[in-house]
PDB file of N, CA, C and O in Angstrom:
ATOM      1  N   MET A 292      -6.122-142.229 -45.732  1.00  0.00           N
ATOM      2  CA  MET A 292      -6.744-141.542 -46.779  1.00  0.00           C
ATOM      3  C   MET A 292      -5.783-141.746 -47.960  1.00  0.00           C
ATOM      4  O   MET A 292      -4.666-141.417 -47.907  1.00  0.00           O
ATOM      5  N   LYS A 293      -6.405-142.108 -49.252  1.00  0.00           N
ATOM      6  CA  LYS A 293      -5.590-142.239 -50.302  1.00  0.00           C
ATOM      7  C   LYS A 293      -5.033-140.871 -50.769  1.00  0.00           C
ATOM      8  O   LYS A 293      -5.714-139.894 -50.847  1.00  0.00           O
ATOM      9  N   SER A 294      -3.815-140.944 -51.443  1.00  0.00           N
ATOM     10  CA  SER A 294      -3.196-139.656 -51.807  1.00  0.00           C
ATOM     11  C   SER A 294      -2.716-140.113 -53.385  1.00  0.00           C
ATOM     12  O   SER A 294      -2.515-141.210 -53.689  1.00  0.00           O
ATOM     13  N   GLU A 295      -2.732-139.034 -54.084  1.00  0.00           N
ATOM     14  CA  GLU A 295      -2.134-138.941 -55.596  1.00  0.00           C
ATOM     15  C   GLU A 295      -1.120-137.919 -55.797  1.00  0.00           C
ATOM     16  O   GLU A 295      -1.251-136.885 -55.205  1.00  0.00           O
ATOM     17  N   LYS A 296      -0.262-138.405 -56.539  1.00  0.00           N
ATOM     18  CA  LYS A 296       0.852-137.413 -56.858  1.00  0.00           C
ATOM     19  C   LYS A 296       0.560-136.803 -58.158  1.00  0.00           C
ATOM     20  O   LYS A 296       0.454-137.573 -59.141  1.00  0.00           O
ATOM     21  N   ILE A 297       0.602-135.536 -58.393  1.00  0.00           N
ATOM     22  CA  ILE A 297       0.543-134.762 -59.582  1.00  0.00           C
ATOM     23  C   ILE A 297       1.777-134.145 -60.079  1.00  0.00           C
ATOM     24  O   ILE A 297       2.463-133.508 -59.155  1.00  0.00           O
ATOM     25  N   ILE A 298       2.299-134.298 -61.215  1.00  0.00           N
ATOM     26  CA  ILE A 298       3.345-133.726 -61.701  1.00  0.00           C
ATOM     27  C   ILE A 298       3.016-132.792 -62.785  1.00  0.00           C
ATOM     28  O   ILE A 298       2.478-133.015 -63.801  1.00  0.00           O
ATOM     29  N   THR A 299       3.439-131.387 -62.703  1.00  0.00           N
ATOM     30  CA  THR A 299       3.227-130.472 -63.619  1.00  0.00           C
ATOM     31  C   THR A 299       4.630-130.132 -64.325  1.00  0.00           C
ATOM     32  O   THR A 299       5.623-129.909 -63.602  1.00  0.00           O
ATOM     33  N   HIS A 300       4.495-130.224 -65.546  1.00  0.00           N
ATOM     34  CA  HIS A 300       5.728-130.104 -66.323  1.00  0.00           C
ATOM     35  C   HIS A 300       5.426-128.893 -67.470  1.00  0.00           C
ATOM     36  O   HIS A 300       4.463-129.077 -68.127  1.00  0.00           O
ATOM     37  N   ALA A 301       6.139-127.861 -67.460  1.00  0.00           N
ATOM     38  CA  ALA A 301       5.975-126.768 -68.469  1.00  0.00           C
ATOM     39  C   ALA A 301       7.330-126.304 -68.935  1.00  0.00           C
ATOM     40  O   ALA A 301       8.214-126.138 -68.197  1.00  0.00           O
ATOM     41  N   GLU A 302       7.198-125.835 -70.058  1.00  0.00           N
ATOM     42  CA  GLU A 302       8.587-125.275 -70.753  1.00  0.00           C
ATOM     43  C   GLU A 302       8.017-123.984 -71.542  1.00  0.00           C
ATOM     44  O   GLU A 302       7.129-124.045 -72.159  1.00  0.00           O
ATOM     45  N   ILE A 303       8.721-122.792 -71.250  1.00  0.00           N
ATOM     46  CA  ILE A 303       8.491-121.576 -71.886  1.00  0.00           C
ATOM     47  C   ILE A 303       9.918-121.046 -72.274  1.00  0.00           C
ATOM     48  O   ILE A 303      10.984-121.157 -71.885  1.00  0.00           O
ATOM     49  N   THR A 304       9.693-120.079 -73.315  1.00  0.00           N
ATOM     50  CA  THR A 304      10.882-119.365 -73.885  1.00  0.00           C
ATOM     51  C   THR A 304      10.613-117.894 -73.415  1.00  0.00           C
ATOM     52  O   THR A 304       9.536-117.327 -73.775  1.00  0.00           O
ATOM     53  N   ILE A 305      11.579-117.310 -72.870  1.00  0.00           N
ATOM     54  CA  ILE A 305      11.469-115.837 -72.273  1.00  0.00           C
ATOM     55  C   ILE A 305      12.001-114.900 -73.384  1.00  0.00           C
ATOM     56  O   ILE A 305      13.129-115.255 -73.911  1.00  0.00           O
ATOM     57  N   ASN A 306      11.460-113.766 -73.727  1.00  0.00           N
ATOM     58  CA  ASN A 306      12.106-112.844 -74.564  1.00  0.00           C
ATOM     59  C   ASN A 306      13.374-112.323 -73.935  1.00  0.00           C
ATOM     60  O   ASN A 306      13.133-111.835 -72.740  1.00  0.00           O
ATOM     61  N   PRO A 307      14.473-112.414 -74.601  1.00  0.00           N
ATOM     62  CA  PRO A 307      15.683-112.029 -73.773  1.00  0.00           C
ATOM     63  C   PRO A 307      15.629-110.507 -73.301  1.00  0.00           C
ATOM     64  O   PRO A 307      16.392-110.389 -72.107  1.00  0.00           O
ATOM     65  N   LYS A 308      15.017-109.620 -73.748  1.00  0.00           N
ATOM     66  CA  LYS A 308      14.909-108.292 -73.277  1.00  0.00           C
ATOM     67  C   LYS A 308      14.221-108.244 -71.828  1.00  0.00           C
ATOM     68  O   LYS A 308      14.419-107.145 -71.203  1.00  0.00           O
ATOM     69  N   PHE A 309      13.406-109.103 -71.679  1.00  0.00           N
ATOM     70  CA  PHE A 309      12.756-109.140 -70.331  1.00  0.00           C
ATOM     71  C   PHE A 309      13.372-110.152 -69.237  1.00  0.00           C
ATOM     72  O   PHE A 309      12.927-110.197 -68.115  1.00  0.00           O
ATOM     73  N   LEU A 310      14.456-110.705 -69.483  1.00  0.00           N
ATOM     74  CA  LEU A 310      14.967-111.883 -68.796  1.00  0.00           C
ATOM     75  C   LEU A 310      15.288-111.403 -67.420  1.00  0.00           C
ATOM     76  O   LEU A 310      14.962-111.914 -66.298  1.00  0.00           O
ATOM     77  N   GLN A 311      16.002-110.244 -67.232  1.00  0.00           N
ATOM     78  CA  GLN A 311      16.524-109.558 -66.098  1.00  0.00           C
ATOM     79  C   GLN A 311      15.280-109.195 -65.157  1.00  0.00           C
ATOM     80  O   GLN A 311      15.304-109.116 -63.920  1.00  0.00           O
ATOM     81  N   GLU A 312      14.217-108.747 -65.780  1.00  0.00           N
ATOM     82  CA  GLU A 312      12.992-108.362 -65.102  1.00  0.00           C
ATOM     83  C   GLU A 312      12.226-109.544 -64.520  1.00  0.00           C
ATOM     84  O   GLU A 312      11.616-109.375 -63.418  1.00  0.00           O
ATOM     85  N   ILE A 313      12.054-110.676 -65.238  1.00  0.00           N
ATOM     86  CA  ILE A 313      11.301-111.736 -64.874  1.00  0.00           C
ATOM     87  C   ILE A 313      12.087-112.609 -63.816  1.00  0.00           C
ATOM     88  O   ILE A 313      11.292-113.294 -63.019  1.00  0.00           O
ATOM     89  N   LEU A 314      13.312-112.821 -63.990  1.00  0.00           N
ATOM     90  CA  LEU A 314      13.999-113.716 -63.088  1.00  0.00           C
ATOM     91  C   LEU A 314      13.783-113.528 -61.588  1.00  0.00           C
ATOM     92  O   LEU A 314      13.356-114.452 -60.878  1.00  0.00           O
ATOM     93  N   PRO A 315      13.825-112.264 -60.979  1.00  0.00           N
ATOM     94  CA  PRO A 315      13.570-112.115 -59.616  1.00  0.00           C
ATOM     95  C   PRO A 315      12.119-112.497 -59.199  1.00  0.00           C
ATOM     96  O   PRO A 315      11.969-113.025 -58.235  1.00  0.00           O
ATOM     97  N   LYS A 316      11.336-112.153 -60.184  1.00  0.00           N
ATOM     98  CA  LYS A 316       9.857-112.416 -59.917  1.00  0.00           C
ATOM     99  C   LYS A 316       9.560-113.968 -59.825  1.00  0.00           C
ATOM    100  O   LYS A 316       8.769-114.338 -59.081  1.00  0.00           O
ATOM    101  N   ALA A 317      10.195-114.661 -60.728  1.00  0.00           N
ATOM    102  CA  ALA A 317      10.029-116.100 -60.788  1.00  0.00           C
ATOM    103  C   ALA A 317      10.734-116.828 -59.500  1.00  0.00           C
ATOM    104  O   ALA A 317      10.009-117.673 -59.017  1.00  0.00           O
ATOM    105  N   LYS A 318      11.759-116.377 -59.059  1.00  0.00           N
ATOM    106  CA  LYS A 318      12.360-116.732 -57.797  1.00  0.00           C
ATOM    107  C   LYS A 318      11.346-116.707 -56.601  1.00  0.00           C
ATOM    108  O   LYS A 318      11.256-117.403 -55.714  1.00  0.00           O
ATOM    109  N   GLU A 319      10.846-115.383 -56.676  1.00  0.00           N
ATOM    110  CA  GLU A 319       9.865-115.095 -55.522  1.00  0.00           C
ATOM    111  C   GLU A 319       8.667-115.955 -55.483  1.00  0.00           C
ATOM    112  O   GLU A 319       8.176-116.391 -54.482  1.00  0.00           O
ATOM    113  N   THR A 320       8.152-116.189 -56.827  1.00  0.00           N
ATOM    114  CA  THR A 320       6.926-117.088 -56.998  1.00  0.00           C
ATOM    115  C   THR A 320       7.421-118.373 -56.477  1.00  0.00           C
ATOM    116  O   THR A 320       6.448-119.191 -55.954  1.00  0.00           O
ATOM    117  N   ARG A 321       8.498-118.947 -56.913  1.00  0.00           N
ATOM    118  CA  ARG A 321       8.996-120.292 -56.557  1.00  0.00           C
ATOM    119  C   ARG A 321       8.830-120.368 -55.066  1.00  0.00           C
ATOM    120  O   ARG A 321       8.345-121.472 -54.517  1.00  0.00           O
ATOM    121  N   GLU A 322       9.380-119.574 -54.233  1.00  0.00           N
ATOM    122  CA  GLU A 322       9.284-119.584 -52.825  1.00  0.00           C
ATOM    123  C   GLU A 322       7.958-119.595 -52.291  1.00  0.00           C
ATOM    124  O   GLU A 322       7.600-120.361 -51.336  1.00  0.00           O
ATOM    125  N   LYS A 323       7.032-119.161 -52.929  1.00  0.00           N
ATOM    126  CA  LYS A 323       5.681-118.935 -52.415  1.00  0.00           C
ATOM    127  C   LYS A 323       4.923-120.427 -52.841  1.00  0.00           C
ATOM    128  O   LYS A 323       4.247-121.046 -51.977  1.00  0.00           O
ATOM    129  N   ILE A 324       5.291-120.959 -53.925  1.00  0.00           N
ATOM    130  CA  ILE A 324       4.753-122.155 -54.427  1.00  0.00           C
ATOM    131  C   ILE A 324       5.140-123.343 -53.458  1.00  0.00           C
ATOM    132  O   ILE A 324       4.496-124.138 -53.144  1.00  0.00           O
ATOM    133  N   LEU A 325       6.383-123.209 -53.058  1.00  0.00           N
ATOM    134  CA  LEU A 325       6.948-124.284 -52.112  1.00  0.00           C
ATOM    135  C   LEU A 325       6.273-124.402 -50.826  1.00  0.00           C
ATOM    136  O   LEU A 325       6.277-125.309 -50.270  1.00  0.00           O
ATOM    137  N   LEU A 326       5.564-123.267 -50.430  1.00  0.00           N
ATOM    138  CA  LEU A 326       4.855-123.176 -49.138  1.00  0.00           C
ATOM    139  C   LEU A 326       3.455-123.681 -49.355  1.00  0.00           C
ATOM    140  O   LEU A 326       2.807-123.842 -48.285  1.00  0.00           O
ATOM    141  N   GLU A 327       2.897-124.040 -50.599  1.00  0.00           N
ATOM    142  CA  GLU A 327       1.567-124.398 -50.758  1.00  0.00           C
ATOM    143  C   GLU A 327       1.335-125.763 -50.144  1.00  0.00           C
ATOM    144  O   GLU A 327       2.226-126.728 -50.340  1.00  0.00           O
ATOM    145  N   GLN A 328       0.199-125.970 -49.688  1.00  0.00           N
ATOM    146  CA  GLN A 328      -0.159-127.281 -49.058  1.00  0.00           C
ATOM    147  C   GLN A 328      -0.047-128.478 -50.281  1.00  0.00           C
ATOM    148  O   GLN A 328      -0.413-128.307 -51.248  1.00  0.00           O
ATOM    149  N   GLY A 329       0.717-129.477 -49.951  1.00  0.00           N
ATOM    150  CA  GLY A 329       0.977-130.656 -50.795  1.00  0.00           C
ATOM    151  C   GLY A 329       2.052-130.671 -51.704  1.00  0.00           C
ATOM    152  O   GLY A 329       2.554-131.499 -52.292  1.00  0.00           O
ATOM    153  N   CYS A 330       2.603-129.308 -51.838  1.00  0.00           N
ATOM    154  CA  CYS A 330       3.808-129.107 -52.618  1.00  0.00           C
ATOM    155  C   CYS A 330       5.137-129.883 -51.974  1.00  0.00           C
ATOM    156  O   CYS A 330       5.608-129.572 -51.114  1.00  0.00           O
ATOM    157  N   GLU A 331       5.595-130.872 -52.844  1.00  0.00           N
ATOM    158  CA  GLU A 331       6.813-131.431 -52.428  1.00  0.00           C
ATOM    159  C   GLU A 331       8.201-130.787 -52.961  1.00  0.00           C
ATOM    160  O   GLU A 331       9.021-130.733 -52.308  1.00  0.00           O
ATOM    161  N   THR A 332       7.937-130.529 -54.165  1.00  0.00           N
ATOM    162  CA  THR A 332       9.066-129.909 -54.989  1.00  0.00           C
ATOM    163  C   THR A 332       8.646-129.030 -56.212  1.00  0.00           C
ATOM    164  O   THR A 332       7.611-129.279 -56.723  1.00  0.00           O
ATOM    165  N   PHE A 333       9.306-127.901 -56.274  1.00  0.00           N
ATOM    166  CA  PHE A 333       9.087-127.012 -57.499  1.00  0.00           C
ATOM    167  C   PHE A 333      10.534-126.745 -58.033  1.00  0.00           C
ATOM    168  O   PHE A 333      11.301-126.072 -57.236  1.00  0.00           O
ATOM    169  N   ILE A 334      10.693-127.048 -59.162  1.00  0.00           N
ATOM    170  CA  ILE A 334      11.995-126.767 -59.824  1.00  0.00           C
ATOM    171  C   ILE A 334      11.785-125.832 -60.823  1.00  0.00           C
ATOM    172  O   ILE A 334      10.835-125.914 -61.798  1.00  0.00           O
ATOM    173  N   LEU A 335      12.593-124.672 -60.968  1.00  0.00           N
ATOM    174  CA  LEU A 335      12.545-123.911 -62.044  1.00  0.00           C
ATOM    175  C   LEU A 335      14.228-123.898 -62.475  1.00  0.00           C
ATOM    176  O   LEU A 335      15.085-123.563 -61.792  1.00  0.00           O
ATOM    177  N   THR A 336      14.388-124.266 -63.788  1.00  0.00           N
ATOM    178  CA  THR A 336      15.660-124.339 -64.332  1.00  0.00           C
ATOM    179  C   THR A 336      15.738-123.852 -65.775  1.00  0.00           C
ATOM    180  O   THR A 336      14.778-123.735 -66.365  1.00  0.00           O
ATOM    181  N   THR A 337      16.923-123.662 -66.277  1.00  0.00           N
ATOM    182  CA  THR A 337      17.163-123.276 -67.669  1.00  0.00           C
ATOM    183  C   THR A 337      18.042-124.216 -68.327  1.00  0.00           C
ATOM    184  O   THR A 337      18.743-124.977 -67.696  1.00  0.00           O
ATOM    185  N   LYS A 338      18.039-124.170 -69.652  1.00  0.00           N
ATOM    186  CA  LYS A 338      19.022-125.127 -70.379  1.00  0.00           C
ATOM    187  C   LYS A 338      20.370-124.126 -70.489  1.00  0.00           C
ATOM    188  O   LYS A 338      20.359-123.037 -70.622  1.00  0.00           O
ATOM    189  N   LYS A 339      21.479-124.860 -70.299  1.00  0.00           N
ATOM    190  CA  LYS A 339      22.624-124.269 -70.264  1.00  0.00           C
ATOM    191  C   LYS A 339      23.116-123.294 -71.591  1.00  0.00           C
ATOM    192  O   LYS A 339      23.565-122.412 -71.421  1.00  0.00           O
ATOM    193  N   LYS A 340      22.632-123.809 -72.650  1.00  0.00           N
ATOM    194  CA  LYS A 340      23.054-123.199 -73.932  1.00  0.00           C
ATOM    195  C   LYS A 340      21.930-122.274 -74.356  1.00  0.00           C
ATOM    196  O   LYS A 340      22.133-121.414 -75.124  1.00  0.00           O
ATOM    197  N   MET A 341      20.678-122.279 -73.591  1.00  0.00           N
ATOM    198  CA  MET A 341      19.528-121.433 -74.013  1.00  0.00           C
ATOM    199  C   MET A 341      19.064-120.836 -72.713  1.00  0.00           C
ATOM    200  O   MET A 341      18.067-121.505 -72.125  1.00  0.00           O
ATOM    201  N   LYS A 342      19.607-119.784 -72.199  1.00  0.00           N
ATOM    202  CA  LYS A 342      19.177-119.420 -70.855  1.00  0.00           C
ATOM    203  C   LYS A 342      17.898-118.840 -70.888  1.00  0.00           C
ATOM    204  O   LYS A 342      17.137-118.416 -69.822  1.00  0.00           O
ATOM    205  N   THR A 343      17.030-118.555 -72.070  1.00  0.00           N
ATOM    206  CA  THR A 343      15.822-117.931 -72.087  1.00  0.00           C
ATOM    207  C   THR A 343      14.854-119.174 -72.180  1.00  0.00           C
ATOM    208  O   THR A 343      13.530-118.749 -72.234  1.00  0.00           O
ATOM    209  N   HIS A 344      15.081-120.350 -72.237  1.00  0.00           N
ATOM    210  CA  HIS A 344      14.369-121.459 -72.229  1.00  0.00           C
ATOM    211  C   HIS A 344      14.135-122.080 -70.908  1.00  0.00           C
ATOM    212  O   HIS A 344      15.104-122.609 -70.310  1.00  0.00           O
ATOM    213  N   TRP A 345      13.014-121.884 -70.195  1.00  0.00           N
ATOM    214  CA  TRP A 345      12.784-122.307 -68.872  1.00  0.00           C
ATOM    215  C   TRP A 345      12.010-123.451 -68.722  1.00  0.00           C
ATOM    216  O   TRP A 345      11.071-123.746 -69.531  1.00  0.00           O
ATOM    217  N   LEU A 346      12.271-124.353 -67.735  1.00  0.00           N
ATOM    218  CA  LEU A 346      11.537-125.560 -67.468  1.00  0.00           C
ATOM    219  C   LEU A 346      11.057-125.430 -65.995  1.00  0.00           C
ATOM    220  O   LEU A 346      11.894-125.240 -65.191  1.00  0.00           O
ATOM    221  N   PHE A 347       9.795-125.779 -65.789  1.00  0.00           N
ATOM    222  CA  PHE A 347       9.210-125.789 -64.634  1.00  0.00           C
ATOM    223  C   PHE A 347       8.777-127.319 -64.222  1.00  0.00           C
ATOM    224  O   PHE A 347       8.163-127.841 -65.131  1.00  0.00           O
ATOM    225  N   LEU A 348       9.004-127.769 -63.164  1.00  0.00           N
ATOM    226  CA  LEU A 348       8.402-129.011 -62.645  1.00  0.00           C
ATOM    227  C   LEU A 348       7.905-128.825 -61.172  1.00  0.00           C
ATOM    228  O   LEU A 348       8.518-128.261 -60.467  1.00  0.00           O
ATOM    229  N   GLN A 349       6.638-129.288 -60.991  1.00  0.00           N
ATOM    230  CA  GLN A 349       5.972-129.268 -59.615  1.00  0.00           C
ATOM    231  C   GLN A 349       5.532-130.667 -59.305  1.00  0.00           C
ATOM    232  O   GLN A 349       4.948-131.263 -60.136  1.00  0.00           O
ATOM    233  N   PHE A 350       5.927-131.014 -58.123  1.00  0.00           N
ATOM    234  CA  PHE A 350       5.395-132.441 -57.521  1.00  0.00           C
ATOM    235  C   PHE A 350       4.526-131.987 -56.483  1.00  0.00           C
ATOM    236  O   PHE A 350       4.934-131.458 -55.513  1.00  0.00           O
ATOM    237  N   ILE A 351       3.241-132.451 -56.550  1.00  0.00           N
ATOM    238  CA  ILE A 351       2.084-132.157 -55.527  1.00  0.00           C
ATOM    239  C   ILE A 351       1.545-133.562 -55.076  1.00  0.00           C
ATOM    240  O   ILE A 351       1.323-134.267 -55.842  1.00  0.00           O
ATOM    241  N   LEU A 352       1.593-133.657 -53.755  1.00  0.00           N
ATOM    242  CA  LEU A 352       0.939-134.799 -53.199  1.00  0.00           C
ATOM    243  C   LEU A 352      -0.484-134.283 -52.645  1.00  0.00           C
ATOM    244  O   LEU A 352      -0.547-133.477 -51.883  1.00  0.00           O
ATOM    245  N   LEU A 353      -1.516-134.828 -53.232  1.00  0.00           N
ATOM    246  CA  LEU A 353      -2.863-134.481 -53.057  1.00  0.00           C
ATOM    247  C   LEU A 353      -3.602-135.633 -52.297  1.00  0.00           C
ATOM    248  O   LEU A 353      -3.635-136.853 -52.711  1.00  0.00           O
ATOM    249  N   ASN A 354      -4.293-135.185 -51.178  1.00  0.00           N
ATOM    250  CA  ASN A 354      -5.228-136.300 -50.622  1.00  0.00           C
ATOM    251  C   ASN A 354      -6.538-136.327 -51.329  1.00  0.00           C
ATOM    252  O   ASN A 354      -6.645-135.544 -52.366  1.00  0.00           O
ATOM    253  N   LYS A 355      -7.280-137.136 -51.021  1.00  0.00           N
ATOM    254  CA  LYS A 355      -8.681-137.388 -51.768  1.00  0.00           C
ATOM    255  C   LYS A 355      -9.444-136.066 -51.934  1.00  0.00           C
ATOM    256  O   LYS A 355      -9.967-135.851 -52.985  1.00  0.00           O
ATOM    257  N   LEU A 356      -9.673-135.203 -50.809  1.00  0.00           N
ATOM    258  CA  LEU A 356     -10.282-134.067 -51.137  1.00  0.00           C
ATOM    259  C   LEU A 356      -9.689-133.130 -52.035  1.00  0.00           C
ATOM    260  O   LEU A 356     -10.308-132.435 -52.884  1.00  0.00           O
ATOM    261  N   MET A 357      -8.379-132.873 -51.805  1.00  0.00           N
ATOM    262  CA  MET A 357      -7.691-132.034 -52.694  1.00  0.00           C
ATOM    263  C   MET A 357      -7.661-132.454 -54.142  1.00  0.00           C
ATOM    264  O   MET A 357      -7.712-131.615 -55.136  1.00  0.00           O
ATOM    265  N   LEU A 358      -7.680-133.790 -54.314  1.00  0.00           N
ATOM    266  CA  LEU A 358      -7.582-134.384 -55.704  1.00  0.00           C
ATOM    267  C   LEU A 358      -8.908-134.066 -56.386  1.00  0.00           C
ATOM    268  O   LEU A 358      -9.072-133.712 -57.580  1.00  0.00           O
ATOM    269  N   GLY A 359      -9.917-134.155 -55.666  1.00  0.00           N
ATOM    270  CA  GLY A 359     -11.295-133.822 -56.204  1.00  0.00           C
ATOM    271  C   GLY A 359     -11.283-132.321 -56.726  1.00  0.00           C
ATOM    272  O   GLY A 359     -11.933-132.088 -57.717  1.00  0.00           O
ATOM    273  N   ILE A 360     -10.755-131.428 -55.912  1.00  0.00           N
ATOM    274  CA  ILE A 360     -10.800-130.064 -56.243  1.00  0.00           C
ATOM    275  C   ILE A 360      -9.934-129.889 -57.499  1.00  0.00           C
ATOM    276  O   ILE A 360     -10.216-129.113 -58.380  1.00  0.00           O
ATOM    277  N   TRP A 361      -8.809-130.437 -57.533  1.00  0.00           N
ATOM    278  CA  TRP A 361      -7.799-130.469 -58.623  1.00  0.00           C
ATOM    279  C   TRP A 361      -8.487-130.979 -59.983  1.00  0.00           C
ATOM    280  O   TRP A 361      -8.294-130.254 -60.883  1.00  0.00           O
ATOM    281  N   ASN A 362      -9.312-131.871 -59.840  1.00  0.00           N
ATOM    282  CA  ASN A 362      -9.886-132.490 -61.039  1.00  0.00           C
ATOM    283  C   ASN A 362     -10.825-131.582 -61.588  1.00  0.00           C
ATOM    284  O   ASN A 362     -11.078-131.474 -62.775  1.00  0.00           O
ATOM    285  N   ARG A 363     -11.778-130.860 -60.664  1.00  0.00           N
ATOM    286  CA  ARG A 363     -12.661-129.886 -61.140  1.00  0.00           C
ATOM    287  C   ARG A 363     -12.100-128.813 -61.766  1.00  0.00           C
ATOM    288  O   ARG A 363     -12.544-128.204 -62.832  1.00  0.00           O
ATOM    289  N   ILE A 364     -10.947-128.295 -61.168  1.00  0.00           N
ATOM    290  CA  ILE A 364     -10.153-127.094 -61.774  1.00  0.00           C
ATOM    291  C   ILE A 364      -9.674-127.473 -63.275  1.00  0.00           C
ATOM    292  O   ILE A 364      -9.950-126.742 -64.166  1.00  0.00           O
ATOM    293  N   MET A 365      -9.111-128.696 -63.297  1.00  0.00           N
ATOM    294  CA  MET A 365      -8.613-129.155 -64.636  1.00  0.00           C
ATOM    295  C   MET A 365      -9.623-129.247 -65.661  1.00  0.00           C
ATOM    296  O   MET A 365      -9.553-128.902 -66.761  1.00  0.00           O
ATOM    297  N   LEU A 366     -10.830-129.745 -65.247  1.00  0.00           N
ATOM    298  CA  LEU A 366     -11.852-129.899 -66.078  1.00  0.00           C
ATOM    299  C   LEU A 366     -12.410-128.595 -66.632  1.00  0.00           C
ATOM    300  O   LEU A 366     -12.475-128.493 -67.853  1.00  0.00           O
ATOM    301  N   LYS A 367     -12.378-127.605 -65.844  1.00  0.00           N
ATOM    302  CA  LYS A 367     -12.753-126.116 -66.260  1.00  0.00           C
ATOM    303  C   LYS A 367     -11.770-125.702 -67.224  1.00  0.00           C
ATOM    304  O   LYS A 367     -12.143-125.044 -68.149  1.00  0.00           O
ATOM    305  N   VAL A 368     -10.512-125.762 -66.914  1.00  0.00           N
ATOM    306  CA  VAL A 368      -9.432-125.248 -67.760  1.00  0.00           C
ATOM    307  C   VAL A 368      -9.324-125.940 -68.965  1.00  0.00           C
ATOM    308  O   VAL A 368      -9.272-125.279 -70.145  1.00  0.00           O
ATOM    309  N   SER A 369      -9.487-127.360 -69.240  1.00  0.00           N
ATOM    310  CA  SER A 369      -9.477-128.023 -70.447  1.00  0.00           C
ATOM    311  C   SER A 369     -10.645-127.694 -71.317  1.00  0.00           C
ATOM    312  O   SER A 369     -10.684-127.531 -72.494  1.00  0.00           O
ATOM    313  N   SER A 370     -11.836-127.321 -70.666  1.00  0.00           N
ATOM    314  CA  SER A 370     -13.132-127.207 -71.438  1.00  0.00           C
ATOM    315  C   SER A 370     -13.015-125.680 -72.091  1.00  0.00           C
ATOM    316  O   SER A 370     -13.752-125.350 -72.885  1.00  0.00           O
ATOM    317  N   ALA A 371     -12.065-124.849 -71.455  1.00  0.00           N
ATOM    318  CA  ALA A 371     -12.123-123.507 -71.952  1.00  0.00           C
ATOM    319  C   ALA A 371     -11.315-123.470 -73.232  1.00  0.00           C
ATOM    320  O   ALA A 371     -11.469-122.535 -73.998  1.00  0.00           O
ATOM    321  N   PHE A 372     -10.593-124.518 -73.603  1.00  0.00           N
ATOM    322  CA  PHE A 372      -9.777-124.525 -75.021  1.00  0.00           C
ATOM    323  C   PHE A 372     -10.712-125.275 -75.786  1.00  0.00           C
ATOM    324  O   PHE A 372     -10.575-125.790 -76.703  1.00  0.00           O
TER     325      PHE A 372
END
């Protein structure tokens, strides 16, 4: 069965006053995402000079069925904008 790799890249800036509140929740969420079917890697990192600038990278390997579902979700998301 053919598989496709999806790479998700997102960058956000966190308000410094919420940083200590958000960090534990982000780590907890990361652990859950790593357990998802097809998830090969999930990286959450910050820039050294800007600890409030976060970078997320996720590598997902999708089989044909999962890819069809992913495409329908992305179509709905993109049409919402």
